[in-house]
XYZ file of C-alpha atoms in Angstrom:
104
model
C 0.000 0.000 0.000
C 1.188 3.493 -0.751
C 2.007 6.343 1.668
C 2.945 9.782 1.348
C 6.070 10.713 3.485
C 5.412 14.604 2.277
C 3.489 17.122 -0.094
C 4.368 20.395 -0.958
C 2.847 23.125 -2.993
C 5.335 24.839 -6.095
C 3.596 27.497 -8.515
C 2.920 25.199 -10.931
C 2.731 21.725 -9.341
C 2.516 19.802 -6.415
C 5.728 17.620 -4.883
C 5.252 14.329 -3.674
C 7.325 11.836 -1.501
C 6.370 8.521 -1.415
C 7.336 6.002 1.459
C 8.940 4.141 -1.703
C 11.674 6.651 -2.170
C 10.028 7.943 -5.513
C 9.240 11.574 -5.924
C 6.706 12.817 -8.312
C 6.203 16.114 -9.436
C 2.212 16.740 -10.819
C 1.272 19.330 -12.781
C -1.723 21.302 -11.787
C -3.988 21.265 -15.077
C -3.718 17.471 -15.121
C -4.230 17.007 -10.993
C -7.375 19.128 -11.543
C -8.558 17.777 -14.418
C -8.372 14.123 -12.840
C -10.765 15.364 -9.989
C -12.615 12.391 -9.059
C -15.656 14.246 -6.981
C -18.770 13.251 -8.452
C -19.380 16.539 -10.084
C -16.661 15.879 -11.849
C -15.984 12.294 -12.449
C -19.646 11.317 -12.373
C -21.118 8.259 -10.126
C -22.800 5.524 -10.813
C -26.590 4.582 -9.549
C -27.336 0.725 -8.622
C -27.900 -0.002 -12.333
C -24.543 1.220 -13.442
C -25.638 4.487 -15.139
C -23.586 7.107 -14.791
C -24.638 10.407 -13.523
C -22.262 13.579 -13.782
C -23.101 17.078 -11.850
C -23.542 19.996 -13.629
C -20.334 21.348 -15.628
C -18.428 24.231 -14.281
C -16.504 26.196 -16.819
C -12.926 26.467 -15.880
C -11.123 28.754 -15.653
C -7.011 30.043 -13.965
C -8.657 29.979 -11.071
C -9.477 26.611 -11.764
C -5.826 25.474 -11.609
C -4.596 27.609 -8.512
C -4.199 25.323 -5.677
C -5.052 26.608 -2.411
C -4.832 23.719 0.319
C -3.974 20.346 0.725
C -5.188 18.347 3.592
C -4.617 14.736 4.405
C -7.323 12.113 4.689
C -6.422 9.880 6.668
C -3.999 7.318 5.442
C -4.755 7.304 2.084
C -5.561 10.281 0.254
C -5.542 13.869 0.129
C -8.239 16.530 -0.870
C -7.085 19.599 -2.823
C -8.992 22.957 -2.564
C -8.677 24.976 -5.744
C -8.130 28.754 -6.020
C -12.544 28.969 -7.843
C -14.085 26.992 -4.122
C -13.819 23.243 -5.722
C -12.704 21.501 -3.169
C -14.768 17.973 -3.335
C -11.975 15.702 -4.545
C -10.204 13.624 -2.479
C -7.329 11.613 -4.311
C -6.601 8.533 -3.119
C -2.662 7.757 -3.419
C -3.163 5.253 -6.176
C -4.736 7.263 -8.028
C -1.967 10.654 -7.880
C 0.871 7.798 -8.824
C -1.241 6.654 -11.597
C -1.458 10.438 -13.142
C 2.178 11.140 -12.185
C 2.502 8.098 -13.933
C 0.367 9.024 -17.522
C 1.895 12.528 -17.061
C 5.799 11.248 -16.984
C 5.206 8.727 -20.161
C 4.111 11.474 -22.057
């Protein structure tokens, strides 16, 4: 299981050490367009259909961090610079887009 050792906030990315000795370095456009809050990533009802919230229009606000906060001991939730703040990341899923970010 993955753990973050640290997280820090640059200008244009956030900086990640992993209990693993890796360090990734995530862009913010990519973080934020990952979200995976409902609103953004849609959820499924007992049938499997797939309902999304209603689109926000972003914006650079839209890719200014503001906060990160742990939860618990496996993910974090970011709070953007235009009040999103819904996501929580789980650490498999921030190595898997520091991952498809760093192959490209």
């Amino acid at each position: 299981m993955l753990h973050i050792l640290d997280v820090q906030q640059f200008p244009t990315g956030l900086a990640i050490r992993w209990d693993d000795a890796k360090e990734s370095f995530i862009e913010y456009k990519p973080l934020r367009d990952a979200c995976p809050c409902a609103n953004c990533s849609g959820e499924s009802d007992i049938f499997g259909t797939k309902y999304f919230g209603i689109k926000r229009k972003k914006n650079e606000q839209s890719y200014h961090l503001v906060s990160v906060q742990k939860v618990g001991h496996y993910a974090i939730q970011l709070a953007w610079a235009d009040k999103h703040d819904s996501g929580i990341y789980t650490y498999e899923l921030l190595r898997q887009i520091d991952l498809s970010e760093n192959a490209k």
